Amino acid sequence: MKESEMNAMRRMTAFLVGLSLFTVPVFSQQNTYEKSVVQITIVQQDFDYVNPWKKTQMSRGSGSGFVIAGRRILTNAHNVSNYRYIEVQKQNVAKRYPARVEFVGHDCDLAVLTVYDPSFYEDMIPLEFGPLPAVNSTVQTCGFPLGGRTVSITEGVVSRIETGIYSHTQADSHLLIQTDAAINPGNSGGPVLQDGKVVGVAFQGLQMAENIGFMIPTPVIEHFLKDIEDGKYDGFGSLGILTFEGLHNPWLKQYLKVPDDRQGVVILDTVLNSTASGILQKNDVLTKIGDFDIDNDGMIRIYGLMLDMSEAVEQKQIGETIDVVFYRDGVEQKATIKVDYNEPVLTFRRQFDVQPKYKCFAGLTFVSLNRNYLESWGRNWITDIPFYLRYLFYEVQNLNDDPLRKEYVVLSDILPDELTTYVGGFVHQPLETVNGLPIKELDDLDKAFAKDVNGFWVLRFLGNPTPMVIDAVKARQKHLEILEKYDVPVSPLPEPTL
Amino acid sequence: MKHVLFSLFSIGVIGLCVSCRQTARITENGKQVLDAKDSLVFIQVSSSRYDVLQPWKRSASQTEICYGTAVGPSEVVTIAEPFTYASVIQVKTSRSPEFIPASIKAIDYDLDLCLLKLDEKSSISLSPVTFGESFQRGLELKGQWLSSEAAVKNSRGFLDRAVVRNCPTSYQRILTFVLSSTSRQTSRGEVFTDSSGTAYGIAFSSSETEVAVIPGQMVNMFLKEAQKDTEYIGYGTPGFETYDLTDPSVRRYLKMPEEMKEGCYVSFVYSKGTGSDILKDGDVLLAIDGKTIDAFGKYKHALYEDISYEHLITLHRVGEPLSFTVFRDGQKIELQTKSTRFDSSEMLVPYQEYGKQPEYFITGGYVFQKLTLDYLRLWGENWQGKVPPHLLHYYRNLSMNPPAGRKEIVVLSYVLPAEINLGYQNLGRIVVKTCNGVEIQEMSDLARALTVASDSPFHVIEFELDYPTLVIPKANLEQIDQMIFQLYGIQKTSNILP
């Protein structure tokens, strides 16, 4: 079985990574579009997801971008995520231009930058967008890959057009084009051209393979640019359904009473609180999405190609609706579903540019459980994280049946103090209750820590029968002292309530 | 045999004490000490295991060696580990170059000990050894064993400490002597004696610098039961887990008096095992049989010093009474119970099923298996981090305390591709919930549910979590099964134990 956003996520393999090959640029004659390709240099600083009042080491990086209509530069989101400072440089011009991010779409790995100095745009010719290129047609990749200082142009062909994982967030799937034109570190964000028009943004490569580079095609770019027209980026949505391509089995088809001449996919579940829940249910058979007939592989004919049925949803903006046709108990039914985020409370997605939330009570540090926090275990985090966190990460869709839960809260750290000498074993566990109150979001902690149980704070964790006990009177006395000792921005403890 | 008689005779002629080989060397205090030549044996074990993923097949047989010590004229004690899947056992003595067939008289995986009986037809009479029960820190011990060439070999080490640690053949923890500064790695049943020849224990595991030895006390407990002619009844196992109670805040939270310094926290009570009938989560275990237990769960043993309370439970043969002193709801109470065992086979996901063919059932090409620890270990090194977490959660969190009625976890292991299972062929490693509407609590439920008569042309199986409904057509299923069995070379199509 495959597909639907959720199942793609479940597969979880982080197979797309930074590029590590060295390119030999293919020189062609000087084209006017080269002028519009710029190098972007940034200073990046990531957040610390265990002690979120801190930030990690700064690092420098560089990538490519290009000028588009409206005095803007289009580039990859991963070039400018968690940035502190951005500088743009033109080909053969000594001057550097500081810039800022105007919009960023991490889910589609695109960003729009603006240069502060208006003179920057004076001699620039904005690049225009072309259609989806044909498979096996020639394309040119432009950018500033490592190995030199000038624009490098490599030529190749379009190898495949498919829906695939965007490595920046590790969780989002969109249309992508595979090309054998060399795409190397530094190429990211540069345009891929055909007949002088942009048909893609170079953005990722496949490690352990040769000449497999990927670009973001124009349907995704156009979705992003249309999205930001209203001054804010909403992102891509989904229907929040899990599907199974099982109608190949004639007996299942018979059991689900689907007419012989129909094809489609079987609904396994809907995401809790999603716009499809209450409309679709297990063992419904989805046969049509928008204007597209779904086949037994979950594919639709779109853009003249057979692509994943999610492409029908990809054409919609958040808040728009899509019509579906499905069979339930042998009866054809129609429904309209709103396209929305429709995500479980713990997503597979990496987040960027967002200051992680936390609470710290007398050195007990709590954060929201998310992928960034889990990745703090290092390279092998997926096998090294504590069992229950791994269980939640894989099966949150099944483990959380509480529609009011906003997130899972983890005890991420205990700042050492004699108060907490004996409780170190509870670190990294997800909270169930504090002083008897269920914890369904970080903000629940204020109320919970205002209480106590006969003078003690009693914390219970998911999957652990043993409670953690702290002397509440002592903890309240020492709260500020501990926070000051470890330079945690001071916030007073909630007043005790009964 | 001829050779043996000849050697006995010739030694008799040169005037050595013949009887010392036929009975035993006896010291002044009446103990039978080790006579290297006539007390040690070399053991060769051939094992035939089953292929966990194709349980209808045996994997290639293996031959292992280990060493034994005589405890009767034709009885030998050794470690249990090599005998878990034993098919042929042969013993060699120093008096004969020929192998003598032997069989298992009793085996206790919780103590990692095995009693072998030599073939009655052999005329060998070994010199039995009794094991001492003393312990002296720093004492030099000599390890001895009979090599495959019937030569007596030696090693040495110093008795360093007595601890309770993991037993290699069960989930239990047992009393172990640790020898340090050992001259070589010995871990296959070598016997360790002091300079007078008094046996201290049997080696069962080793590292570069240490050797772990099963103490004489445990060997004697085992032999006391094993040498009876009645069925072997083992010793008690704990029916609960504990947590250190070192934190003064937790003691105050539990309303323990200031002067009460002893006791450890009962964090998890099992559904079976010693104490499971009388203890509750959150009890403080103060004493067993009047022996005070400290905050780390240890008591003062006259010889071994600080030893985990688990040893006190192991000391009791199943059925013997013992008493617990517990602090509960602000009061100290005495509780009486009887020693019981939590056998591995009673765990929801068994730790081991030595010697047994794994349970499975195949129909429609769907291979259903019982979830066991051996199955989980198929994921290889660091399997805990790689196994689907839902499978692991049954082993980790529910094995010792299964939900009511649940006896086994039945998984669809994988699918043998055939036309009947088209569309379902990638399913696997998922837990069966119901079959034809019947809840599946153990393997035999599944076989039974498939025979339930109904008008439906299909068998319908549902799984836990978000997995598809499995539909198997009833028409011609038997013939189709036969074809699949033939195709994949499966002779025995199911193994479901009562």
Short mmCIF file of C-alpha atoms in Angstrom, two decimals, chain A residues 72-431:
data_model
loop_
_atom_site.label_atom_id
_atom_site.label_comp_id
_atom_site.label_asym_id
_atom_site.label_seq_id
_atom_site.Cartn_x
_atom_site.Cartn_y
_atom_site.Cartn_z
CA ARG A 72 11.58 40.10 -5.91
CA ILE A 73 14.03 37.23 -5.75
CA LEU A 74 12.79 33.65 -5.74
CA THR A 75 14.91 31.06 -3.99
CA ASN A 76 14.60 27.92 -1.85
CA ALA A 77 13.25 28.13 1.67
CA HIS A 78 16.11 25.94 2.87
CA ASN A 79 18.58 28.62 1.70
CA VAL A 80 17.15 31.17 4.09
CA SER A 81 15.56 29.18 6.95
CA ASN A 82 16.39 30.38 10.46
CA TYR A 83 18.37 33.24 8.95
CA ARG A 84 19.91 36.12 10.90
CA TYR A 85 21.40 37.97 7.95
CA ILE A 86 21.12 37.71 4.16
CA GLU A 87 23.31 39.21 1.46
CA VAL A 88 22.70 39.01 -2.30
CA GLN A 89 25.41 39.28 -4.94
CA LYS A 90 25.09 39.79 -8.69
CA GLN A 91 27.28 38.15 -11.26
CA ASN A 92 30.40 40.25 -11.96
CA VAL A 93 29.36 43.10 -9.64
CA ALA A 94 31.43 43.74 -6.52
CA LYS A 95 28.65 45.33 -4.50
CA ARG A 96 26.75 43.23 -1.92
CA TYR A 97 23.06 43.86 -1.26
CA PRO A 98 21.55 43.03 2.14
CA ALA A 99 18.12 41.48 1.80
CA ARG A 100 15.26 40.13 3.85
CA VAL A 101 12.77 37.29 3.51
CA GLU A 102 9.37 38.54 2.46
CA PHE A 103 7.60 35.20 2.29
CA VAL A 104 8.73 31.69 3.01
CA GLY A 105 6.95 28.43 2.26
CA HIS A 106 8.85 25.68 4.03
CA ASP A 107 6.38 23.04 2.90
CA CYS A 108 7.24 23.73 -0.77
CA ASP A 109 10.81 24.86 -0.13
CA LEU A 110 10.32 28.27 -1.76
CA ALA A 111 10.98 31.79 -0.51
CA VAL A 112 10.69 35.30 -1.85
CA LEU A 113 13.34 37.85 -0.85
CA THR A 114 13.44 41.59 -1.18
CA VAL A 115 16.63 43.60 -1.49
CA TYR A 116 16.57 46.78 0.60
CA ASP A 117 18.43 48.87 -2.01
CA PRO A 118 16.01 49.64 -4.89
CA SER A 119 18.91 50.26 -7.29
CA PHE A 120 19.55 46.53 -7.18
CA TYR A 121 16.74 45.89 -9.64
CA GLU A 122 17.67 48.62 -12.13
CA ASP A 123 19.49 46.47 -14.67
CA MET A 124 17.78 43.20 -13.84
CA ILE A 125 15.44 41.46 -16.24
CA PRO A 126 12.83 39.41 -14.35
CA LEU A 127 12.64 35.80 -15.50
CA GLU A 128 9.35 34.40 -16.73
CA PHE A 129 7.85 31.02 -16.03
CA GLY A 130 7.22 28.33 -18.61
CA PRO A 131 5.03 25.22 -18.56
CA LEU A 132 5.81 21.71 -17.33
CA PRO A 133 8.62 20.54 -19.62
CA ALA A 134 8.24 17.30 -21.56
CA VAL A 135 10.07 14.22 -20.38
CA ASN A 136 13.37 13.82 -22.24
CA SER A 137 13.45 17.51 -23.27
CA THR A 138 16.60 19.54 -22.62
CA VAL A 139 16.89 21.95 -19.68
CA GLN A 140 19.64 24.23 -18.35
CA THR A 141 20.40 24.61 -14.66
CA CYS A 142 21.87 27.96 -13.59
CA GLY A 143 23.33 28.86 -10.26
CA PHE A 144 26.35 29.22 -8.04
CA PRO A 145 27.42 25.68 -7.12
CA LEU A 146 30.65 25.11 -5.28
CA GLY A 147 33.82 25.07 -7.31
CA GLY A 148 33.84 28.62 -8.62
CA ARG A 149 32.53 32.15 -8.27
CA THR A 150 30.64 32.77 -11.51
CA VAL A 151 27.32 31.47 -12.72
CA SER A 152 27.53 27.83 -13.69
CA ILE A 153 25.29 26.40 -16.35
CA THR A 154 24.78 22.69 -16.77
CA GLU A 155 22.58 21.05 -19.30
CA GLY A 156 20.57 17.89 -19.04
CA VAL A 157 17.24 16.32 -19.78
CA VAL A 158 14.02 15.91 -17.86
CA SER A 159 14.14 12.31 -16.63
CA ARG A 160 10.86 11.95 -14.70
CA ILE A 161 7.93 13.95 -13.42
CA GLU A 162 6.38 12.53 -10.24
CA THR A 163 5.03 13.39 -6.85
CA GLY A 164 7.77 13.02 -4.28
CA ILE A 165 9.09 14.03 -0.89
CA TYR A 166 10.58 17.48 -0.41
CA SER A 167 13.59 16.95 1.79
CA HIS A 168 13.54 20.36 3.49
CA THR A 169 10.70 19.45 5.86
CA GLN A 170 11.06 15.70 5.23
CA ALA A 171 7.31 15.39 5.29
CA ASP A 172 5.77 17.26 2.37
CA SER A 173 5.09 15.66 -0.98
CA HIS A 174 4.57 17.70 -4.11
CA LEU A 175 5.18 17.41 -7.80
CA LEU A 176 8.86 17.34 -8.67
CA ILE A 177 10.97 16.95 -11.78
CA GLN A 178 14.00 14.74 -11.90
CA THR A 179 16.81 15.82 -14.19
CA ASP A 180 20.28 14.58 -15.00
CA ALA A 181 21.60 18.16 -15.29
CA ALA A 182 24.14 18.39 -12.49
CA ILE A 183 22.61 19.96 -9.38
CA ASN A 184 25.18 20.51 -6.68
CA PRO A 185 25.49 22.31 -3.34
CA GLY A 186 25.06 26.00 -4.05
CA ASN A 187 22.75 25.33 -7.01
CA SER A 188 19.78 25.32 -4.68
CA GLY A 189 17.35 28.08 -5.54
CA GLY A 190 18.72 28.62 -9.02
CA PRO A 191 16.47 28.51 -12.06
CA VAL A 192 16.15 25.59 -14.45
CA LEU A 193 15.38 26.96 -17.89
CA GLN A 194 13.96 25.82 -21.15
CA ASP A 195 13.66 28.14 -24.12
CA GLY A 196 14.69 31.02 -21.88
CA LYS A 197 11.85 30.46 -19.44
CA VAL A 198 11.96 29.07 -15.91
CA VAL A 199 10.53 25.56 -15.74
CA GLY A 200 11.80 24.77 -12.27
CA VAL A 201 13.82 25.74 -9.21
CA ALA A 202 16.75 23.41 -8.55
CA PHE A 203 16.46 22.22 -4.96
CA GLN A 204 17.64 18.73 -4.04
CA GLY A 205 19.56 15.69 -5.13
CA LEU A 206 19.65 12.05 -4.35
CA GLN A 207 22.61 10.89 -2.34
CA MET A 208 24.29 7.61 -3.30
CA ALA A 209 23.15 8.10 -6.89
CA GLU A 210 24.62 9.75 -9.94
CA ASN A 211 23.02 12.55 -11.90
CA ILE A 212 19.75 12.53 -10.04
CA GLY A 213 18.81 16.11 -9.31
CA PHE A 214 15.40 17.51 -8.59
CA MET A 215 13.65 20.79 -9.33
CA ILE A 216 10.43 22.36 -8.17
CA PRO A 217 8.15 22.63 -11.21
CA THR A 218 6.00 25.62 -12.09
CA PRO A 219 2.65 24.31 -10.77
CA VAL A 220 4.18 24.32 -7.26
CA ILE A 221 5.86 27.72 -7.82
CA GLU A 222 2.64 29.22 -9.09
CA HIS A 223 0.72 27.83 -6.11
CA PHE A 224 3.22 29.53 -3.81
CA LEU A 225 3.13 32.86 -5.68
CA LYS A 226 -0.67 32.87 -5.80
CA ASP A 227 -0.84 32.01 -2.11
CA ILE A 228 1.22 35.05 -1.09
CA GLU A 229 -0.80 37.49 -3.20
CA ASP A 230 -2.96 38.24 -0.15
CA GLY A 231 0.11 39.19 1.86
CA LYS A 232 0.47 35.96 3.83
CA TYR A 233 1.56 32.44 3.12
CA ASP A 234 -0.89 29.71 4.08
CA GLY A 235 0.73 26.71 2.45
CA PHE A 236 -0.55 23.54 0.87
CA GLY A 237 -3.49 21.65 2.27
CA SER A 238 -4.81 18.14 2.18
CA LEU A 239 -8.03 16.24 2.79
CA GLY A 240 -6.74 14.41 5.86
CA ILE A 241 -7.44 10.92 4.54
CA LEU A 242 -5.47 7.69 4.61
CA THR A 243 -5.99 5.49 1.60
CA PHE A 244 -5.21 1.97 0.41
CA GLU A 245 -4.67 0.92 -3.18
CA GLY A 246 -6.32 -2.45 -2.69
CA LEU A 247 -9.01 -2.60 -5.36
CA HIS A 248 -6.64 -4.71 -7.44
CA ASN A 249 -8.16 -7.46 -5.34
CA PRO A 250 -11.43 -8.41 -7.04
CA TRP A 251 -12.85 -9.92 -3.84
CA LEU A 252 -12.27 -6.76 -1.86
CA LYS A 253 -13.99 -4.86 -4.65
CA GLN A 254 -16.90 -7.27 -4.49
CA TYR A 255 -17.00 -7.07 -0.68
CA LEU A 256 -17.13 -3.27 -0.86
CA LYS A 257 -19.82 -3.48 -3.56
CA VAL A 258 -17.98 -1.37 -6.11
CA PRO A 259 -19.21 -1.79 -9.72
CA ASP A 260 -16.82 -3.77 -11.90
CA ASP A 261 -16.15 -0.87 -14.25
CA ARG A 262 -15.08 1.52 -11.49
CA GLN A 263 -11.62 2.05 -10.11
CA GLY A 264 -10.54 3.89 -7.01
CA VAL A 265 -8.85 3.76 -3.63
CA VAL A 266 -10.15 2.52 -0.29
CA ILE A 267 -10.39 4.95 2.62
CA LEU A 268 -8.65 3.58 5.74
CA ASP A 269 -9.25 6.46 8.09
CA THR A 270 -9.54 10.19 8.35
CA VAL A 271 -7.29 12.37 10.48
CA LEU A 272 -8.87 13.42 13.79
CA ASN A 273 -10.47 16.87 13.46
CA SER A 274 -9.87 16.91 9.70
CA THR A 275 -12.30 18.36 7.18
CA ALA A 276 -12.89 14.88 5.73
CA SER A 277 -13.82 13.32 9.06
CA GLY A 278 -17.54 12.85 9.29
CA ILE A 279 -17.73 12.86 5.49
CA LEU A 280 -15.57 9.90 4.57
CA GLN A 281 -15.10 6.74 6.65
CA LYS A 282 -13.28 3.44 6.59
CA ASN A 283 -14.05 1.28 3.52
CA ASP A 284 -15.53 4.08 1.46
CA VAL A 285 -14.09 3.85 -2.04
CA LEU A 286 -12.99 7.14 -3.52
CA THR A 287 -13.45 7.07 -7.31
CA LYS A 288 -13.22 10.69 -8.34
CA ILE A 289 -11.47 13.75 -6.98
CA GLY A 290 -12.25 17.12 -8.55
CA ASP A 291 -12.56 16.44 -12.25
CA PHE A 292 -10.27 13.45 -12.17
CA ASP A 293 -11.08 9.74 -12.18
CA ILE A 294 -8.92 7.81 -9.73
CA ASP A 295 -7.45 4.48 -10.83
CA ASN A 296 -6.70 1.46 -8.65
CA ASP A 297 -3.16 2.76 -8.10
CA GLY A 298 -4.48 6.05 -6.76
CA MET A 299 -3.36 7.90 -9.88
CA ILE A 300 -5.16 10.52 -11.95
CA ARG A 301 -4.52 11.89 -15.44
CA ILE A 302 -3.41 15.48 -14.94
CA TYR A 303 -1.04 17.79 -16.89
CA GLY A 304 -1.10 15.06 -19.53
CA LEU A 305 0.61 12.67 -17.13
CA MET A 306 -0.45 9.93 -14.73
CA LEU A 307 0.26 11.42 -11.31
CA ASP A 308 -0.72 10.82 -7.71
CA MET A 309 -4.28 11.85 -6.91
CA SER A 310 -2.95 14.35 -4.36
CA GLU A 311 -2.11 16.56 -7.38
CA ALA A 312 -5.82 17.39 -7.62
CA VAL A 313 -5.71 18.79 -4.08
CA GLU A 314 -2.38 20.50 -4.76
CA GLN A 315 -4.10 22.76 -7.26
CA LYS A 316 -6.25 24.19 -4.47
CA GLN A 317 -5.40 26.82 -1.90
CA ILE A 318 -6.20 26.35 1.79
CA GLY A 319 -9.88 27.06 2.35
CA GLU A 320 -10.97 26.12 -1.18
CA THR A 321 -13.10 23.05 -1.67
CA ILE A 322 -12.91 19.96 -3.82
CA ASP A 323 -15.69 17.64 -4.94
CA VAL A 324 -15.31 13.92 -4.45
CA VAL A 325 -17.26 10.89 -5.60
CA PHE A 326 -17.20 7.73 -3.52
CA TYR A 327 -18.99 4.43 -3.02
CA ARG A 328 -20.38 3.49 0.34
CA ASP A 329 -22.15 0.17 0.69
CA GLY A 330 -22.67 -0.05 -3.05
CA VAL A 331 -24.17 3.40 -3.41
CA GLU A 332 -22.43 6.20 -5.28
CA GLN A 333 -22.25 9.37 -3.23
CA LYS A 334 -20.94 12.88 -3.75
CA ALA A 335 -19.45 15.25 -1.25
CA THR A 336 -17.54 18.51 -1.09
CA ILE A 337 -14.54 18.67 1.21
CA LYS A 338 -12.65 21.75 2.30
CA VAL A 339 -8.91 21.69 1.70
CA ASP A 340 -7.17 22.42 4.98
CA TYR A 341 -4.01 21.52 6.93
CA ASN A 342 -5.71 18.43 8.38
CA GLU A 343 -2.72 17.25 10.33
CA PRO A 344 -2.44 15.11 13.45
CA VAL A 345 -1.21 16.82 16.64
CA LEU A 346 2.30 15.46 16.07
CA THR A 347 3.47 15.94 12.50
CA PHE A 348 6.42 14.49 10.67
CA ARG A 349 7.35 17.97 9.52
CA ARG A 350 10.48 19.84 10.51
CA GLN A 351 9.75 23.40 11.46
CA PHE A 352 11.78 26.55 10.85
CA ASP A 353 11.74 30.24 11.71
CA VAL A 354 9.46 29.61 14.68
CA GLN A 355 10.72 30.24 18.19
CA PRO A 356 9.90 26.96 19.98
CA LYS A 357 7.62 27.37 22.98
CA TYR A 358 8.61 26.15 26.42
CA LYS A 359 7.76 26.36 30.10
CA CYS A 360 10.23 26.14 32.93
CA PHE A 361 9.12 25.56 36.52
CA ALA A 362 11.94 25.40 39.06
CA GLY A 363 14.25 23.96 36.40
CA LEU A 364 11.72 21.44 35.03
CA THR A 365 11.73 22.33 31.35
CA PHE A 366 8.79 21.41 29.15
CA VAL A 367 8.55 21.66 25.38
CA SER A 368 6.10 20.69 22.73
CA LEU A 369 6.86 17.32 21.17
CA ASN A 370 7.85 17.85 17.54
CA ARG A 371 10.27 16.50 15.02
CA ASN A 372 12.92 19.16 15.69
CA TYR A 373 13.03 18.12 19.34
CA LEU A 374 13.34 14.45 18.36
CA GLU A 375 16.16 15.25 15.96
CA SER A 376 18.18 16.55 18.89
CA TRP A 377 19.13 12.87 19.42
CA GLY A 378 21.42 13.20 16.43
CA ARG A 379 21.91 11.27 13.23
CA ASN A 380 20.23 8.07 14.36
CA TRP A 381 17.41 9.81 16.20
CA ILE A 382 14.71 7.62 14.68
CA THR A 383 16.13 4.51 16.37
CA ASP A 384 17.68 6.23 19.41
CA ILE A 385 14.75 8.22 20.77
CA PRO A 386 13.01 6.82 23.86
CA PHE A 387 10.37 4.20 23.10
CA TYR A 388 7.23 6.14 23.90
CA LEU A 389 8.29 9.16 21.87
CA ARG A 390 8.92 6.87 18.93
CA TYR A 391 5.56 5.19 19.43
CA LEU A 392 3.82 8.58 19.42
CA PHE A 393 5.76 9.76 16.40
CA TYR A 394 4.73 6.73 14.34
CA GLU A 395 1.23 6.14 15.62
CA VAL A 396 -0.09 9.46 16.91
CA GLN A 397 -2.99 9.14 14.48
CA ASN A 398 -4.09 6.04 16.41
CA LEU A 399 -2.84 6.86 19.89
CA ASN A 400 -4.53 10.23 20.19
CA ASP A 401 -8.30 10.03 20.21
CA ASP A 402 -8.78 13.29 22.11
CA PRO A 403 -10.06 15.99 19.74
CA LEU A 404 -9.13 18.66 22.30
CA ARG A 405 -5.46 17.73 22.43
CA LYS A 406 -3.31 20.38 20.78
CA GLU A 407 0.08 18.79 21.30
CA TYR A 408 2.10 16.40 23.43
CA VAL A 409 4.26 17.99 26.10
CA VAL A 410 7.65 16.50 27.03
CA LEU A 411 9.88 17.07 30.03
CA SER A 412 12.84 18.04 27.87
CA ASP A 413 15.37 18.84 30.56
CA ILE A 414 15.86 19.24 34.30
CA LEU A 415 18.23 22.07 35.19
CA PRO A 416 20.37 20.57 37.96
CA ASP A 417 19.55 21.62 41.49
CA GLU A 418 19.33 19.77 44.80
CA LEU A 419 15.56 20.03 44.42
CA THR A 420 15.60 17.63 41.50
CA THR A 421 18.56 15.41 42.41
CA TYR A 422 16.60 12.16 42.29
CA VAL A 423 14.25 12.63 39.36
CA GLY A 424 16.63 12.62 36.38
CA GLY A 425 15.17 9.35 35.13
CA PHE A 426 12.00 11.09 34.00
CA VAL A 427 13.62 13.34 31.41
CA HIS A 428 12.39 12.99 27.79
CA GLN A 429 9.09 11.42 28.75
CA PRO A 430 5.73 12.71 27.48
CA LEU A 431 3.40 14.10 30.14
#
